[in-house]
Structure formats: structure tokens, C-alpha cells
Amino acid sequence: MPCPDPNPNPAAAAGADRGDGDSMSEVIDLYKRDVDRSLLRDRLKRTPEERLIDLMRMQRLAEEVARAGRRARDAEGSPHRRPAP
Amino acid sequence: MTDLPSLIEALADRGVRFIVVGGVAGIAHGAARTTFDVDCVYDRSPENVSRLVEALSPFHPCLREAPAGLPFRFDVATLRAGLNFTLDTSAGPIDLLGEVPGGGDHDRLLPHTIEIEVFGRRCRVVSLRRLIELKRAAGRPKDLEAIAELEALEEERGSS
């Protein structure tokens, strides 16, 4: 007997890949339950320009994190890496 | 990072007719999802394409993720010969779209836009309702979460 997936992907579960309109709406409704509405209400208090400035801040942060991750990976692979104590 | 002020300033100051769609449009309306490129539907009239080339050339556009050595010249002839271009520029990634599924070209989309003022310039952004319709028409599984957020946003705006 097939084992149910403990972490089903809502999109796949509702057959969104088929492009079926009804199943698409079902998936969207599933996702909608998890939308953080308090975050949206907070965003709505800002001007469009403030929202775009926030976006650029987030992009900068994401880039910094990606750079730090690359540095950490490079250090792991480096022959000069210090052995763990 | 996308240098939105520089891109919007360059496009607006040259009088380029364009409409912001996609993730940046969603964020302008209040969505919280992060995106890394700017999607613009541009008017494909010869004079507008010429203005577009003039506005973006200082940012040295090149094709995003194109094989190394693939020749690409960002000029009027290239834009007129193609339709949609995914570009990297010194101000960040920008997608230039001649048409979008479910929305058509610039002129068809124009009645479904709003004008916003950002960074001291006015620019057109697709309406929230139309943005949802465009994403539904595209039917990409990766957009389903974004659509859910946009619909929730629409509900929140309606109830405020």
C-alpha cells in the first residue's frame, strides 16, 4: 500500500500542473489560509515608494546572505581550513 | 539589488511608455513577497522602442543567462525583431515584455493600470485585479502562492 506523503505539496496534490481552473482555485484557497494578513495590513499603511524601498532592502539582505553562504562553502573546501578541535 | 530609482527615472525621463507588471507591481500594491527582477510591458511602436533603447543603454543590458559569447546588441533592430527579453543590466535584472499571456500588449493592458508616483517620477502599474488575472492566465504552479497573497491583499484592501 502506498505510504501517504507526510509533506504534500499543495500544488501537486490538487493537480495544478494540469492547468485546470478549478484545481488551481482550490490550491490558491489552500495557500490563502497561510497568508500572513497582519503583514499585508502593515504594508497597506505604507506608500508605494516605501514598499519598493523595503523590497530593495530585502534584496540587499538576500544578496548578503548568499555571499556569506558562498564564503562559508569556499572556506569548507579550502585546503587551508583549520581542523575542527 | 535592483536599482529601481535609476531604472524608473531613466524610463520616465525619456518618456518611455511602459507598464510595471509581475512581482514589483504586486509589491507596489502592498504584497510582501520579494522579487529580484522588474517586469515591464513596453509599447512596441518604433518611436517608443527607440526611447527605450536610449533609456536603458547606459545600463549596458545583456541577455540574462545566455551562453557566453552569444552575440547580443541592445538596439532598436534587436528589440523590433524580438518580443520578450530577459535582461541583466548594471541596475539589476529587467524583463521587457512585448505581450503578456491574458493581458496582451501595452495598449490592451493600459486601461487596466493605475498611475503611481515613486522616486519623484510617475509610472504606470497594472491594477491589482488585472495582475491577479494575468497570473491566473499564466497558470504557472510557482505563481499559485503569489496569487493567494494577491487575492488576500485585495480582500484586505476591500475591508479597510
CSV table of C-alpha atoms in Angstrom, one decimal:
chain,number,residue,atom,x,y,z
A,1,MET,CA,0.0,0.0,0.0
A,2,PRO,CA,1.5,3.4,-0.9
A,3,CYS,CA,2.5,5.5,2.0
A,4,PRO,CA,0.9,9.0,2.2
A,5,ASP,CA,3.3,11.8,1.7
A,6,PRO,CA,3.8,13.5,5.1
A,7,ASN,CA,4.6,16.8,3.4
A,8,PRO,CA,2.3,17.0,0.4
A,9,ASN,CA,2.9,19.9,-2.0
A,10,PRO,CA,-0.5,21.6,-2.3
A,11,ALA,CA,0.1,22.4,-6.0
A,12,ALA,CA,0.9,18.8,-6.9
A,13,ALA,CA,-1.8,17.5,-4.6
A,14,ALA,CA,-4.6,19.4,-6.3
A,15,GLY,CA,-3.2,18.8,-9.8
A,16,ALA,CA,-2.3,22.4,-10.5
A,17,ASP,CA,0.2,21.2,-13.1
A,18,ARG,CA,-2.7,20.2,-15.3
A,19,GLY,CA,-3.7,23.9,-15.6
A,20,ASP,CA,-7.2,23.0,-14.6
A,21,GLY,CA,-9.0,26.2,-13.5
A,22,ASP,CA,-11.0,24.6,-10.6
A,23,SER,CA,-8.0,22.8,-9.2
A,24,MET,CA,-6.0,26.0,-9.5
A,25,SER,CA,-8.6,27.8,-7.4
A,26,GLU,CA,-8.5,25.0,-4.8
A,27,VAL,CA,-4.8,25.3,-4.5
A,28,ILE,CA,-4.9,29.1,-4.2
A,29,ASP,CA,-7.6,28.8,-1.5
A,30,LEU,CA,-5.3,26.3,0.4
A,31,TYR,CA,-2.4,28.7,0.2
A,32,LYS,CA,-4.6,31.7,1.1
A,33,ARG,CA,-5.2,30.2,4.6
A,34,ASP,CA,-1.5,30.6,5.4
A,35,VAL,CA,-1.1,34.2,4.2
A,36,ASP,CA,0.1,36.5,6.9
A,37,ARG,CA,-2.6,39.1,6.8
A,38,SER,CA,-1.1,41.2,9.5
A,39,LEU,CA,1.9,41.7,7.3
A,40,LEU,CA,-0.3,42.8,4.4
A,41,ARG,CA,-2.2,45.2,6.6
A,42,ASP,CA,1.1,46.7,7.7
A,43,ARG,CA,2.2,47.0,4.1
A,44,LEU,CA,-1.0,48.8,3.2
A,45,LYS,CA,-0.2,51.6,5.6
A,46,ARG,CA,2.9,52.5,3.5
A,47,THR,CA,3.2,54.4,0.3
A,48,PRO,CA,4.1,52.5,-2.9
A,49,GLU,CA,7.6,54.1,-2.7
A,50,GLU,CA,8.1,52.9,0.8
A,51,ARG,CA,7.1,49.4,-0.3
A,52,LEU,CA,9.6,49.5,-3.1
A,53,ILE,CA,12.4,50.7,-0.8
A,54,ASP,CA,11.6,47.8,1.5
A,55,LEU,CA,11.9,45.5,-1.5
A,56,MET,CA,15.4,46.8,-2.3
A,57,ARG,CA,16.4,46.4,1.4
A,58,MET,CA,15.2,42.8,1.3
A,59,GLN,CA,17.1,42.2,-2.0
A,60,ARG,CA,20.3,43.6,-0.4
A,61,LEU,CA,19.9,41.4,2.6
A,62,ALA,CA,19.3,38.3,0.4
A,63,GLU,CA,22.4,39.1,-1.6
A,64,GLU,CA,24.5,39.5,1.6
A,65,VAL,CA,23.2,36.1,2.9
A,66,ALA,CA,24.0,34.5,-0.4
A,67,ARG,CA,27.5,36.0,-0.3
A,68,ALA,CA,28.1,34.8,3.3
A,69,GLY,CA,26.9,31.3,2.3
A,70,ARG,CA,29.3,31.2,-0.7
A,71,ARG,CA,32.2,32.3,1.6
A,72,ALA,CA,31.3,29.6,4.1
A,73,ARG,CA,31.2,26.9,1.4
A,74,ASP,CA,34.5,28.2,0.0
A,75,ALA,CA,36.1,28.1,3.4
A,76,GLU,CA,34.9,24.5,3.9
A,77,GLY,CA,36.5,23.4,0.7
A,78,SER,CA,39.7,25.3,1.3
A,79,PRO,CA,42.9,23.3,1.9
A,80,HIS,CA,43.9,25.9,4.5
A,81,ARG,CA,40.9,25.2,6.6
A,82,ARG,CA,41.6,24.7,10.3
A,83,PRO,CA,40.8,21.2,11.6
A,84,ALA,CA,37.9,21.0,14.0
A,85,PRO,CA,39.0,21.0,17.6
B,1,MET,CA,19.9,44.5,-5.9
B,2,THR,CA,17.6,46.2,-8.4
B,3,ASP,CA,18.2,49.9,-8.6
B,4,LEU,CA,14.6,50.8,-9.0
B,5,PRO,CA,15.0,54.6,-8.7
B,6,SER,CA,17.6,54.7,-11.5
B,7,LEU,CA,15.6,52.4,-13.8
B,8,ILE,CA,12.3,54.3,-13.3
B,9,GLU,CA,14.0,57.6,-13.6
B,10,ALA,CA,15.7,56.7,-16.8
B,11,LEU,CA,12.5,55.3,-18.4
B,12,ALA,CA,10.2,58.1,-17.2
B,13,ASP,CA,12.6,60.9,-18.2
B,14,ARG,CA,12.9,59.5,-21.7
B,15,GLY,CA,9.1,59.3,-22.0
B,16,VAL,CA,9.1,55.5,-22.4
B,17,ARG,CA,5.6,54.1,-22.5
B,18,PHE,CA,5.8,51.1,-20.1
B,19,ILE,CA,3.7,49.3,-17.5
B,20,VAL,CA,5.1,47.6,-14.5
B,21,VAL,CA,3.7,44.1,-14.1
B,22,GLY,CA,4.8,41.0,-12.1
B,23,GLY,CA,6.2,40.9,-8.6
B,24,VAL,CA,7.2,44.6,-8.4
B,25,ALA,CA,3.7,45.6,-9.3
B,26,GLY,CA,2.4,43.3,-6.6
B,27,ILE,CA,4.8,44.9,-4.1
B,28,ALA,CA,3.7,48.4,-5.2
B,29,HIS,CA,0.2,47.3,-4.3
B,30,GLY,CA,1.2,46.0,-0.9
B,31,ALA,CA,2.3,42.4,-1.4
B,32,ALA,CA,5.1,41.2,0.9
B,33,ARG,CA,6.8,38.7,-1.4
B,34,THR,CA,10.3,39.5,-2.6
B,35,THR,CA,11.2,39.5,-6.2
B,36,PHE,CA,14.5,40.0,-8.0
B,37,ASP,CA,13.6,41.4,-11.4
B,38,VAL,CA,11.4,44.1,-12.8
B,39,ASP,CA,8.8,43.0,-15.4
B,40,CYS,CA,7.7,45.8,-17.8
B,41,VAL,CA,5.3,45.6,-20.7
B,42,TYR,CA,6.5,48.1,-23.3
B,43,ASP,CA,4.8,49.8,-26.2
B,44,ARG,CA,6.3,48.4,-29.4
B,45,SER,CA,5.8,51.4,-31.5
B,46,PRO,CA,9.1,52.3,-33.3
B,47,GLU,CA,9.4,55.6,-31.5
B,48,ASN,CA,8.9,54.1,-28.1
B,49,VAL,CA,11.3,51.2,-28.8
B,50,SER,CA,13.8,53.9,-29.7
B,51,ARG,CA,13.2,55.8,-26.5
B,52,LEU,CA,13.5,52.5,-24.5
B,53,VAL,CA,16.9,51.7,-26.1
B,54,GLU,CA,18.1,55.2,-25.3
B,55,ALA,CA,16.9,55.0,-21.7
B,56,LEU,CA,18.4,51.6,-20.9
B,57,SER,CA,21.6,51.6,-23.0
B,58,PRO,CA,23.6,53.4,-20.2
B,59,PHE,CA,22.9,50.3,-18.0
B,60,HIS,CA,24.6,48.0,-20.6
B,61,PRO,CA,21.8,45.5,-21.0
B,62,CYS,CA,22.8,41.9,-21.9
B,63,LEU,CA,20.8,38.7,-22.2
B,64,ARG,CA,20.3,37.0,-18.8
B,65,GLU,CA,21.9,33.5,-18.5
B,66,ALA,CA,22.7,33.5,-22.2
B,67,PRO,CA,25.6,31.2,-23.2
B,68,ALA,CA,28.9,33.1,-23.1
B,69,GLY,CA,29.8,34.5,-26.4
B,70,LEU,CA,26.3,34.7,-27.7
B,71,PRO,CA,26.2,38.0,-29.6
B,72,PHE,CA,23.6,40.4,-28.5
B,73,ARG,CA,23.3,44.0,-29.4
B,74,PHE,CA,20.7,46.1,-27.4
B,75,ASP,CA,19.4,48.3,-30.2
B,76,VAL,CA,16.1,49.2,-31.9
B,77,ALA,CA,16.6,46.5,-34.6
B,78,THR,CA,17.0,43.8,-32.0
B,79,LEU,CA,14.0,44.8,-30.0
B,80,ARG,CA,11.9,45.2,-33.1
B,81,ALA,CA,12.9,41.7,-34.2
B,82,GLY,CA,12.0,40.1,-30.9
B,83,LEU,CA,9.2,40.4,-28.4
B,84,ASN,CA,10.2,39.5,-24.8
B,85,PHE,CA,13.7,39.9,-23.5
B,86,THR,CA,15.1,38.9,-20.1
B,87,LEU,CA,18.0,41.2,-19.4
B,88,ASP,CA,20.6,41.9,-16.9
B,89,THR,CA,21.7,45.5,-16.5
B,90,SER,CA,24.1,47.4,-14.3
B,91,ALA,CA,20.9,48.5,-12.4
B,92,GLY,CA,19.6,44.9,-12.0
B,93,PRO,CA,17.6,42.4,-13.9
B,94,ILE,CA,14.7,43.7,-16.1
B,95,ASP,CA,12.3,41.7,-18.3
B,96,LEU,CA,11.0,43.6,-21.2
B,97,LEU,CA,7.7,42.1,-22.4
B,98,GLY,CA,6.0,43.0,-25.7
B,99,GLU,CA,3.0,40.9,-24.6
B,100,VAL,CA,1.8,39.0,-21.6
B,101,PRO,CA,-0.5,35.9,-21.6
B,102,GLY,CA,-4.0,37.0,-20.8
B,103,GLY,CA,-3.1,40.7,-20.9
B,104,GLY,CA,-2.0,41.3,-24.5
B,105,ASP,CA,0.2,44.2,-25.4
B,106,HIS,CA,0.8,47.6,-23.9
B,107,ASP,CA,-2.3,49.2,-25.3
B,108,ARG,CA,-4.6,46.4,-24.3
B,109,LEU,CA,-3.2,46.5,-20.8
B,110,LEU,CA,-3.3,50.3,-20.5
B,111,PRO,CA,-6.9,50.6,-19.4
B,112,HIS,CA,-6.2,48.2,-16.5
B,113,THR,CA,-3.4,50.2,-14.9
B,114,ILE,CA,-3.0,52.9,-12.3
B,115,GLU,CA,-0.5,55.7,-12.1
B,116,ILE,CA,1.7,55.9,-9.1
B,117,GLU,CA,4.4,58.3,-8.1
B,118,VAL,CA,7.6,56.8,-6.9
B,119,PHE,CA,11.1,58.3,-6.6
B,120,GLY,CA,9.9,61.6,-7.9
B,121,ARG,CA,8.5,60.1,-11.2
B,122,ARG,CA,5.1,58.9,-12.3
B,123,CYS,CA,4.8,55.4,-13.7
B,124,ARG,CA,2.1,53.0,-14.7
B,125,VAL,CA,1.5,49.8,-12.8
B,126,VAL,CA,-1.0,47.1,-13.7
B,127,SER,CA,-4.1,47.1,-11.4
B,128,LEU,CA,-4.2,44.6,-8.6
B,129,ARG,CA,-7.2,42.9,-10.1
B,130,ARG,CA,-5.6,42.6,-13.6
B,131,LEU,CA,-2.3,41.4,-12.0
B,132,ILE,CA,-4.2,38.5,-10.4
B,133,GLU,CA,-5.9,37.7,-13.7
B,134,LEU,CA,-2.5,37.8,-15.5
B,135,LYS,CA,-1.0,35.4,-13.0
B,136,ARG,CA,-4.0,33.1,-13.3
B,137,ALA,CA,-3.8,33.2,-17.1
B,138,ALA,CA,-0.1,32.3,-17.0
B,139,GLY,CA,-1.1,29.2,-15.0
B,140,ARG,CA,2.4,28.6,-13.6
B,141,PRO,CA,2.4,26.4,-10.5
B,142,LYS,CA,5.1,28.7,-9.0
B,143,ASP,CA,2.6,31.6,-9.1
B,144,LEU,CA,-0.1,30.0,-7.0
B,145,GLU,CA,1.2,31.1,-3.7
B,146,ALA,CA,1.7,34.6,-5.1
B,147,ILE,CA,-1.9,34.7,-6.4
B,148,ALA,CA,-3.1,33.6,-2.9
B,149,GLU,CA,-1.3,36.5,-1.4
B,150,LEU,CA,-2.6,39.0,-4.0
B,151,GLU,CA,-6.2,37.8,-3.5
B,152,ALA,CA,-5.8,38.2,0.3
B,153,LEU,CA,-4.4,41.6,-0.3
B,154,GLU,CA,-7.4,42.5,-2.5
B,155,GLU,CA,-9.7,41.3,0.3
B,156,GLU,CA,-7.8,43.3,2.9
B,157,ARG,CA,-8.0,46.5,0.8
B,158,GLY,CA,-11.7,45.9,0.3
B,159,SER,CA,-12.3,45.6,4.0
B,160,SER,CA,-10.1,48.6,5.0
